[in-house]
CSV table of C-alpha atoms in Angstrom, one decimal:
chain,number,residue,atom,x,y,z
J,1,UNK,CA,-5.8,-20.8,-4.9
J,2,UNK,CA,-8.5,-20.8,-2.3
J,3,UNK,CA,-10.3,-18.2,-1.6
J,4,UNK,CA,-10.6,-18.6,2.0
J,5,UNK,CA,-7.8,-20.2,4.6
J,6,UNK,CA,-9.1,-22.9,6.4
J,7,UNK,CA,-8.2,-22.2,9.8
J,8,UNK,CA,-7.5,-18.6,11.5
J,9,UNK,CA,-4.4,-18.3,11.2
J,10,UNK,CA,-2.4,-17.2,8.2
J,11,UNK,CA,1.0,-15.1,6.9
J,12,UNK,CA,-0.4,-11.6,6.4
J,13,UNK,CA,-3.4,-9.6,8.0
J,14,UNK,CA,-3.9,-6.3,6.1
J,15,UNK,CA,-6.3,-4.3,7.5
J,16,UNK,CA,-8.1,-1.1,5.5
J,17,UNK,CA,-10.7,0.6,3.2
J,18,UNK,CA,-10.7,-1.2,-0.4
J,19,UNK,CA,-12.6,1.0,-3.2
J,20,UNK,CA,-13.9,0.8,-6.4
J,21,UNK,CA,-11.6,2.6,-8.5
J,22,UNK,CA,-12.9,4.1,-12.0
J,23,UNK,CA,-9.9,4.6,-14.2
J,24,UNK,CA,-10.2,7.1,-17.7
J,25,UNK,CA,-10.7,5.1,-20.8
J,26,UNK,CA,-8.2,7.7,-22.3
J,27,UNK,CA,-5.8,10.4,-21.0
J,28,UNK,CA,-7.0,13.7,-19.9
J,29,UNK,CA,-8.4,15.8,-17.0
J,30,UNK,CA,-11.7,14.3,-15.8
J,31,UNK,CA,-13.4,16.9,-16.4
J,32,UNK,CA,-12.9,15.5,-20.4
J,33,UNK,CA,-13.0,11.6,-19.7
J,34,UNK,CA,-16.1,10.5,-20.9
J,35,UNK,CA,-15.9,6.9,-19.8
J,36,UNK,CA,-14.1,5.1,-16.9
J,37,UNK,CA,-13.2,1.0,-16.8
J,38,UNK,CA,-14.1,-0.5,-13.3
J,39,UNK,CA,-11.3,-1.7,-11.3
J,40,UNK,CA,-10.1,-1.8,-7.3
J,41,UNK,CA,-8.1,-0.2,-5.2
J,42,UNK,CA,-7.3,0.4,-1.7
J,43,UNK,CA,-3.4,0.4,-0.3
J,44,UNK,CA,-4.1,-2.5,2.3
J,45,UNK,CA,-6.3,-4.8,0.1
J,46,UNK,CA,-3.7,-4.3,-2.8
J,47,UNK,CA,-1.2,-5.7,-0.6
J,48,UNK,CA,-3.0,-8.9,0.5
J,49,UNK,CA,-3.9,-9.6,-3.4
J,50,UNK,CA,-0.2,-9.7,-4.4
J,51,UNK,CA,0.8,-11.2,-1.4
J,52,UNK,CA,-1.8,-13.7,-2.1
J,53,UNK,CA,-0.4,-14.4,-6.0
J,54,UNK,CA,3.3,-14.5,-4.5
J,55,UNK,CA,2.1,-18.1,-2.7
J,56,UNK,CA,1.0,-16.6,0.9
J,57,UNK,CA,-1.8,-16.9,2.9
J,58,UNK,CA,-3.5,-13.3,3.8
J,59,UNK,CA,-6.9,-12.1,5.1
J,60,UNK,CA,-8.1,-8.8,4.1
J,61,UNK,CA,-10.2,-6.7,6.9
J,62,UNK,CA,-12.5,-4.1,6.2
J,63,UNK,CA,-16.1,-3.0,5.7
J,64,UNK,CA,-18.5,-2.9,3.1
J,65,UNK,CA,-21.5,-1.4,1.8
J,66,UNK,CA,-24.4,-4.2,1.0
J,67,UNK,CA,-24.2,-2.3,-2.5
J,68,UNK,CA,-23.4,-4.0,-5.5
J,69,UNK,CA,-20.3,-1.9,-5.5
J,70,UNK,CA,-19.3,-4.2,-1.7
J,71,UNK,CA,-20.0,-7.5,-3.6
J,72,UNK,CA,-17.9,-6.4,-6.4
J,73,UNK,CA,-15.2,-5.3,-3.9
J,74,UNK,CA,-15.6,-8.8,-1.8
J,75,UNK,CA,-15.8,-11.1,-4.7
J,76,UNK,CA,-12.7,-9.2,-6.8
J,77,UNK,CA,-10.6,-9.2,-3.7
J,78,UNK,CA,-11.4,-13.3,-3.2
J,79,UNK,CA,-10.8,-14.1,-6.7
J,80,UNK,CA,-6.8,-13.1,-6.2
J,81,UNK,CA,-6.6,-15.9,-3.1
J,82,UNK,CA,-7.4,-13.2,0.0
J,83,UNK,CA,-9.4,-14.5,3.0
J,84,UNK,CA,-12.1,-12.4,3.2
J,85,UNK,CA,-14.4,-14.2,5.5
J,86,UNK,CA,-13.7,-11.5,8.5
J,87,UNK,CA,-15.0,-8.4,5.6
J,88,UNK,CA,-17.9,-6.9,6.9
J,89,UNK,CA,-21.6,-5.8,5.1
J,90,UNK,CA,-23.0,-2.3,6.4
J,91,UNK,CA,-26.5,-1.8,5.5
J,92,UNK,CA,-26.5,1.6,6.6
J,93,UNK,CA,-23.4,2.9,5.1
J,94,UNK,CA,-22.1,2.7,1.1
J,95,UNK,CA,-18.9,1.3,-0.5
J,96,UNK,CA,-16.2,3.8,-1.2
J,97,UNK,CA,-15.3,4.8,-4.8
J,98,UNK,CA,-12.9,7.1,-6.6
J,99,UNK,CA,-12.0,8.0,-9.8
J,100,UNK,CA,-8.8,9.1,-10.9
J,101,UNK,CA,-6.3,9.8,-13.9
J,102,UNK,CA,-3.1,8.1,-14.9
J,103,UNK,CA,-0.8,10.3,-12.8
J,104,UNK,CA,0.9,9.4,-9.5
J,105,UNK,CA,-0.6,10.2,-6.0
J,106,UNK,CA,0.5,13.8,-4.5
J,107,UNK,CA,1.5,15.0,-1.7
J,108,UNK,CA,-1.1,18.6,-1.6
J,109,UNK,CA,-4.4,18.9,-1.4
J,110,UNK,CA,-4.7,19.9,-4.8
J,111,UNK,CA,-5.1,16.2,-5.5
J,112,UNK,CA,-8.6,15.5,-4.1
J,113,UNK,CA,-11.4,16.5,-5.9
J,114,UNK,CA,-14.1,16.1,-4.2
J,115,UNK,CA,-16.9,18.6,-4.0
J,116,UNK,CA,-15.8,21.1,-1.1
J,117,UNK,CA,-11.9,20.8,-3.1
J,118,UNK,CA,-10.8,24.2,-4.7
J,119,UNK,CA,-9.9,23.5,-8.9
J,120,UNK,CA,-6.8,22.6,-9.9
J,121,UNK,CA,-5.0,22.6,-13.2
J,122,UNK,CA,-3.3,19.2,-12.1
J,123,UNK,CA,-2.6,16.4,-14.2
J,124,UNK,CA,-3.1,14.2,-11.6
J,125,UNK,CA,-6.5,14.3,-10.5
J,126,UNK,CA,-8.2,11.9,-7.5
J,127,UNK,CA,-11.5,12.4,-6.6
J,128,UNK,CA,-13.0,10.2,-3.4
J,129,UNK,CA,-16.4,9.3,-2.8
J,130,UNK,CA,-15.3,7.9,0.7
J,131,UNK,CA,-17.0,10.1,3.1
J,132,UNK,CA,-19.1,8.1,5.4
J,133,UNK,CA,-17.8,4.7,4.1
J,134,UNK,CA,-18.8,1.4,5.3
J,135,UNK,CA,-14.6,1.3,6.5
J,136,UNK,CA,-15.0,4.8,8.1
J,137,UNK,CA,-16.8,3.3,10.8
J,138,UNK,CA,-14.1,0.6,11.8
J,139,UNK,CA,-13.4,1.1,15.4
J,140,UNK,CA,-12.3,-1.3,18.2
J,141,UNK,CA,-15.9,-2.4,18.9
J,142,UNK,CA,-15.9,-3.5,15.4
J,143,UNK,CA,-12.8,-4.8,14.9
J,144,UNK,CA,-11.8,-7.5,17.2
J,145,UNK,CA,-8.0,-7.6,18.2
J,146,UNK,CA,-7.7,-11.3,17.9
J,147,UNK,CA,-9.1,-11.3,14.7
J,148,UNK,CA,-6.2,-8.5,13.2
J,149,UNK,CA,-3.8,-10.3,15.2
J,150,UNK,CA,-4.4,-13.7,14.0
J,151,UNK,CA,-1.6,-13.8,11.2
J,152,UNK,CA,2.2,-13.6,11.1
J,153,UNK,CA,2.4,-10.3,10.1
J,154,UNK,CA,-0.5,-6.9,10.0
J,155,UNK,CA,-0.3,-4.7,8.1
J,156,UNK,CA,-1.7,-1.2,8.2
J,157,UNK,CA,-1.3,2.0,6.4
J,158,UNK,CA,-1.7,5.9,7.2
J,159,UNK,CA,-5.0,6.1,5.0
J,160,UNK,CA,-7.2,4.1,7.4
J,161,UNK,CA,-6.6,6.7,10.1
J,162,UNK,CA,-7.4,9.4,8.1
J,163,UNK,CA,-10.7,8.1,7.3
J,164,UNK,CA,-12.4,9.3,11.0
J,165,UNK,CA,-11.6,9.6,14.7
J,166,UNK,CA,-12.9,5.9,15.0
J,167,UNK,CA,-10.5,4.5,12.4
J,168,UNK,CA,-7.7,6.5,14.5
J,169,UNK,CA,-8.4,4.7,17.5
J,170,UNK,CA,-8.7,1.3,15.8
J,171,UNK,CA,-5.0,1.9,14.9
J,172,UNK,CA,-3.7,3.2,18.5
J,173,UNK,CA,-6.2,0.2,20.0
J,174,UNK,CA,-4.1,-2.9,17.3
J,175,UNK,CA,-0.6,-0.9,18.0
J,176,UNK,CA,-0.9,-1.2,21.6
J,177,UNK,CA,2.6,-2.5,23.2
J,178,UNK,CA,1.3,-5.6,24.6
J,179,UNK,CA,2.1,-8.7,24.9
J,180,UNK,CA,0.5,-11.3,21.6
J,181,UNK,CA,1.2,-9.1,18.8
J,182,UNK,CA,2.4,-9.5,15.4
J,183,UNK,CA,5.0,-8.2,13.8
J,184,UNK,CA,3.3,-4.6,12.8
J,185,UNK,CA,3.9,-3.4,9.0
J,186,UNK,CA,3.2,0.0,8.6
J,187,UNK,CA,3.2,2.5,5.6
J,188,UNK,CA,3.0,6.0,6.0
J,189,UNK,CA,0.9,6.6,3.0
J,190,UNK,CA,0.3,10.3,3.7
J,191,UNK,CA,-2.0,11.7,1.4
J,192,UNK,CA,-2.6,15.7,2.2
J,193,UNK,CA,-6.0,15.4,0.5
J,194,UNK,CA,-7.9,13.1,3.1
J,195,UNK,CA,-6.2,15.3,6.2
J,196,UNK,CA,-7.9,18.3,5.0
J,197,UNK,CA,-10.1,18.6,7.8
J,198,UNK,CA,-7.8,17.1,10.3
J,199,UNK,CA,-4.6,19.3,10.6
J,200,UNK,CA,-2.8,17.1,13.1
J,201,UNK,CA,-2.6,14.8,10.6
J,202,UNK,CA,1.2,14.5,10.1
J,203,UNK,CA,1.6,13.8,14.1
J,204,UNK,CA,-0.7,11.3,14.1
J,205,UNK,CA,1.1,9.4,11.3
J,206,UNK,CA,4.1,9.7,13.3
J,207,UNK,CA,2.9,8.3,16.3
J,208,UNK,CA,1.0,5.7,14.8
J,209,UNK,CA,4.9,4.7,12.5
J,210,UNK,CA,6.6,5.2,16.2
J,211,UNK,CA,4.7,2.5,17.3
J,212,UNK,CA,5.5,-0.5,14.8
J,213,UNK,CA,8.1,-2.6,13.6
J,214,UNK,CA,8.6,-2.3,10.1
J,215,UNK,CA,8.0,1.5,8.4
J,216,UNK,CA,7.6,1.7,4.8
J,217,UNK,CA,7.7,5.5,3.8
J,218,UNK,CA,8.5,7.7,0.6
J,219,UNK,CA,11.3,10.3,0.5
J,220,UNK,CA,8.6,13.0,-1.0
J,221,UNK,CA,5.9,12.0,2.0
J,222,UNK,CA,8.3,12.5,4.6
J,223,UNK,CA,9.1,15.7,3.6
J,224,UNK,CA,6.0,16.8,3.1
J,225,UNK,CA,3.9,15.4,6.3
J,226,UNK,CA,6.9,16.1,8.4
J,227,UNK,CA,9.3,18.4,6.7
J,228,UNK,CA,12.2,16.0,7.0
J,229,UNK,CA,15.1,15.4,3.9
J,230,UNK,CA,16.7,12.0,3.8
J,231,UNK,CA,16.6,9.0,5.0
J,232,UNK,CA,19.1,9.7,8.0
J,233,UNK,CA,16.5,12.6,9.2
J,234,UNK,CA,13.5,10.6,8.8
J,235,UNK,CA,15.3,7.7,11.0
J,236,UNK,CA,16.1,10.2,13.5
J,237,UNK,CA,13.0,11.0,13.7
J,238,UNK,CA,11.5,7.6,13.7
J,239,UNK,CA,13.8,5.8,16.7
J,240,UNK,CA,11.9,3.1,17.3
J,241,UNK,CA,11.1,0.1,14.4
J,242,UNK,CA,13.1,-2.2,14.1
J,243,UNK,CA,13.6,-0.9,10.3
J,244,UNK,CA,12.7,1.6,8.3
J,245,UNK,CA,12.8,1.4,4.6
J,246,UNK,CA,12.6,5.0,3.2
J,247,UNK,CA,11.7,5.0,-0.7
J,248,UNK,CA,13.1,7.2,-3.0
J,249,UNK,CA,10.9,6.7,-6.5
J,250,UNK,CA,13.1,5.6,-9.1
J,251,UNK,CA,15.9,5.6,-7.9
J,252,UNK,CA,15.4,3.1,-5.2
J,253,UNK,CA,14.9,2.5,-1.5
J,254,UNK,CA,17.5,2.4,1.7
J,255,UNK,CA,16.6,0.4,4.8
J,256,UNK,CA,18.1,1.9,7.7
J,257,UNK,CA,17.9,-0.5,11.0
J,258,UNK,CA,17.6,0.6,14.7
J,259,UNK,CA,21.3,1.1,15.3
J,260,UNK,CA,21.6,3.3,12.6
J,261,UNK,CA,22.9,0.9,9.5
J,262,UNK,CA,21.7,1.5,6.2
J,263,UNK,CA,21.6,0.0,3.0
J,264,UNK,CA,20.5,1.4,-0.4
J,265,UNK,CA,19.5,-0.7,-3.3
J,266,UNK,CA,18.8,1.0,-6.7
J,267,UNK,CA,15.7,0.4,-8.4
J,268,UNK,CA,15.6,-1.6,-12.1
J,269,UNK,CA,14.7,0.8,-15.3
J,270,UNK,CA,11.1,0.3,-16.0
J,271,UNK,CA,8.9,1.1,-19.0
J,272,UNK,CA,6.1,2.9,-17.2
J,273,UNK,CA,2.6,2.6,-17.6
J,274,UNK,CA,0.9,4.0,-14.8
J,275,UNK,CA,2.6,4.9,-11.7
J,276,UNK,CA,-0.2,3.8,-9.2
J,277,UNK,CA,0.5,0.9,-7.0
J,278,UNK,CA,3.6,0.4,-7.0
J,279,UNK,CA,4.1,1.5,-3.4
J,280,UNK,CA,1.8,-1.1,-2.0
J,281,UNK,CA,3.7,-3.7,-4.2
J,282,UNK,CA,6.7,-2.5,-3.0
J,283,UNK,CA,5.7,-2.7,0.4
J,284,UNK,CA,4.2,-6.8,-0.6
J,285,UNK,CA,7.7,-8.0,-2.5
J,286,UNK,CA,9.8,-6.5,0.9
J,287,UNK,CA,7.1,-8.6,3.2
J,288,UNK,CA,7.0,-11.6,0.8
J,289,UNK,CA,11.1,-12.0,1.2
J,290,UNK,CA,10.8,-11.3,4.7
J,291,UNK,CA,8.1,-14.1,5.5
J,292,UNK,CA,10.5,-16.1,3.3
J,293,UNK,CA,13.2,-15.1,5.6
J,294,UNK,CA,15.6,-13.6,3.4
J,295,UNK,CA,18.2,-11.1,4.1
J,296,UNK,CA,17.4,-7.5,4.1
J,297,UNK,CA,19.8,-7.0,0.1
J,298,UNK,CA,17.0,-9.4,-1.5
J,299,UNK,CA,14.2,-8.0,0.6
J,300,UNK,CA,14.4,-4.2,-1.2
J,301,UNK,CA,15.4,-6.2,-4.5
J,302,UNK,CA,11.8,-8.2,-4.1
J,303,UNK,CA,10.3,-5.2,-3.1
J,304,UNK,CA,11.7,-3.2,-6.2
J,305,UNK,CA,10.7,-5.8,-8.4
J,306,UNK,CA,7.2,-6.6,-7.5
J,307,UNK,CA,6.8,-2.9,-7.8
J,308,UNK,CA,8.0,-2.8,-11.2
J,309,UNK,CA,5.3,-5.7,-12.0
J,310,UNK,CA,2.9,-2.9,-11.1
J,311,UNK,CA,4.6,0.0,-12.9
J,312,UNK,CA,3.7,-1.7,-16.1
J,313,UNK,CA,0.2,-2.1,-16.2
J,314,UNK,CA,-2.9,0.5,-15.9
J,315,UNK,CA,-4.6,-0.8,-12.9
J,316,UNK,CA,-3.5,-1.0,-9.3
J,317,UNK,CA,-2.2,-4.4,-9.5
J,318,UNK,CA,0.2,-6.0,-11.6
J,319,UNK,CA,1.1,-9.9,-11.7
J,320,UNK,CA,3.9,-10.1,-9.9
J,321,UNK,CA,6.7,-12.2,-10.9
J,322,UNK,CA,6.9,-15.9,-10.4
J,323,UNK,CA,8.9,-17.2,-7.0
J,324,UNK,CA,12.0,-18.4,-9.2
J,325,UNK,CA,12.3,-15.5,-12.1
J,326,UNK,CA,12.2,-13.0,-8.5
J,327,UNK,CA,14.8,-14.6,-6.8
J,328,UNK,CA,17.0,-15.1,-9.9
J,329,UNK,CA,17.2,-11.6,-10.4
J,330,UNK,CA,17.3,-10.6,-7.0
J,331,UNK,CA,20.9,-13.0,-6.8
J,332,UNK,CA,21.9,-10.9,-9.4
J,333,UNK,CA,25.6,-9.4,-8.9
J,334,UNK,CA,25.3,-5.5,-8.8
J,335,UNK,CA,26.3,-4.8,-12.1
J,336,UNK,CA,23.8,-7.1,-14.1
J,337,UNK,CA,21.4,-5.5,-10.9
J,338,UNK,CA,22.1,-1.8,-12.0
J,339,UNK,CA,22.0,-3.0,-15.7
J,340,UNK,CA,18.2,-4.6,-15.2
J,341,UNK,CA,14.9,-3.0,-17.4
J,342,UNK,CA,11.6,-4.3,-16.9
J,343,UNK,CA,9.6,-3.7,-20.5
J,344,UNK,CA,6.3,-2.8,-20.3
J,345,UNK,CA,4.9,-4.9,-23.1
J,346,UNK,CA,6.1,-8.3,-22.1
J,347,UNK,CA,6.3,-7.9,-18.1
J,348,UNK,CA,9.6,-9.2,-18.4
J,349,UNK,CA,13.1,-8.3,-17.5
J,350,UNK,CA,15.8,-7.5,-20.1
J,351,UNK,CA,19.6,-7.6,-18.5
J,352,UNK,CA,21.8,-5.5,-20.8
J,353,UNK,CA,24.8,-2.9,-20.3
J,354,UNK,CA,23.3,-0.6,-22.4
């Protein structure tokens, strides 16, 4: 697949800070870990690479250092089939990196461990070297409209507007109710770590989700950015998209539309590896079945499965599974559904009533 579309338009814009990610070698604090493997990661760019491998066209948008770590970043990103001809080179500015351990994101500060960060006996350790990123500066004088607006679909996530007051008003500046748009994907994303300096943090993710279409957002985040329980409160809270889809972990996801109607769909078993990125594959399978125009049952099925793709490897991105084994298990009645195990070893589902 092409690395580059050859027009300006395409399926999928996905706008935001991709980082080099260092991941342990072996399992630990990492204060212990004494050697990391290289990889990528960054909520918006994961979502354009496995949009990319499901068949569609997407551009990433963001900003680089001129380091080696940018090139790495740019040419990683490229190899999976993203556009990233609009990704832009700061002299003056680095690439982002973190390192982290095997566990899940969190939902308190305790999670980010950068200098100024208080110690934590955590398992599940983060620490950013984001401050004063290349992406921190993206603001609307940086970031032309037409260009974030040139696909089917944007999408955008909660982290970019934590990153500075610029990156705040790029997102108010592309969710602007005017005339042109796309249809705006948004995912809450809250992590308590980046707001530590900005309080207001949990408003301005609301806002920012009041003013889309489609709102991706976990059962755990809700409650703790906004202090809401349930997927009815968080709808009530959240009037305006068209839909909401309001993830509960392992146990699934329920897509609640504007006049109130919901619908829950369980997630498969999975043999888990790592637990990281599966929310931004999620948030890829929903929009791949919903470029693909199917209805809102296989949409949370695609989106459960494609995150399970991710659940079984280390990294941040998992191969998702081929067009025609997705949609044969997505048409699966409910009981083979609820019967459904994705093994880690083989990537590959196992239907059983055990």
């Amino acid at each position: 697949m092409s690395a580059a579309t050859t027009d300006d338009t395409c399926d999928v814009v996905c706008l935001g800070e991709s980082l080099v990610a260092f991941r342990p070698v072996r399992p630990g604090p990492l204060a212990d870990v004494p050697a990391f493997e290289r990889g990528i990661g960054g909520a918006e760019s994961n979502v354009a690479c496995v949009l990319a491998r499901c068949g569609h066209r997407t551009r990433w948008i963001g900003r680089v250092g001129t380091d080696g770590f940018g090139t790495h970043l740019v040419d990683a990103i490229a190899a999976h089939g993203v556009d990233v001809s609009a990704v832009q080179r700061d002299p003056d500015r680095p690439t982002g990196i973190y390192f982290r351990t095997a566990g899940e994101r969190a939902t308190t500060p305790a999670v980010d461990r950068s200098p100024s960060a208080p110690p934590s006996e955590s398992l599940s350790e983060v620490a950013y070297y984001r401050a004063g990123s290349a992406a921190s500066a993206m603001s609307p004088a940086l970031v032309p409209r037409e260009a974030a607006w040139s696909g089917r679909i944007l999408h955008l996530t909660g982290i970019t507007a934590a990153l500075s007051a610029e990156c705040r008003d790029l997102l108010r500046h592309l969710t602007a109710p005017v005339p042109g748009r796309p249809l705006l994907s948004f995912d809450v994303n809250y992590r308590a770590a980046l707001w530590r300096n900005s309080p207001d943090g949990p408003s301005v993710l609301k806002d920012l989700a009041r003013r889309c279409d489609l709102v991706f957002v976990g059962e755990d985040e809700a409650e703790a950015a906004w202090g809401l329980r349930g997927a009815a409160a968080v709808r009530a809270a959240l009037p305006e998209p068209g839909l909401l889809v309001v993830k509960h972990g392992a146990q699934g996801a329920t897509a609640i539309a504007r006049d109130g109607e919901a619908l829950t769909i369980p997630a498969p078993a999975v043999d888990v590896v790592a637990p990281v990125g599966a929310g931004d594959a999620f948030a890829a399978g929903f929009l791949s079945a919903t470029l693909r125009g199917l209805p809102l049952p296989a949409r949370l099925r695609h989106g459960h499965l494609t995150a399970a793709a991710a659940l079984t490897v280390p990294g941040d991105l998992g191969e998702p599974p081929a067009r025609e084994r997705a949609d044969r298990l997505a048409a699966l009645d409910d009981t083979a559904w609820n019967a459904l195990r994705i093994d880690r070893e083989t990537n590959r589902d196992t239907e059983s009533t055990a």
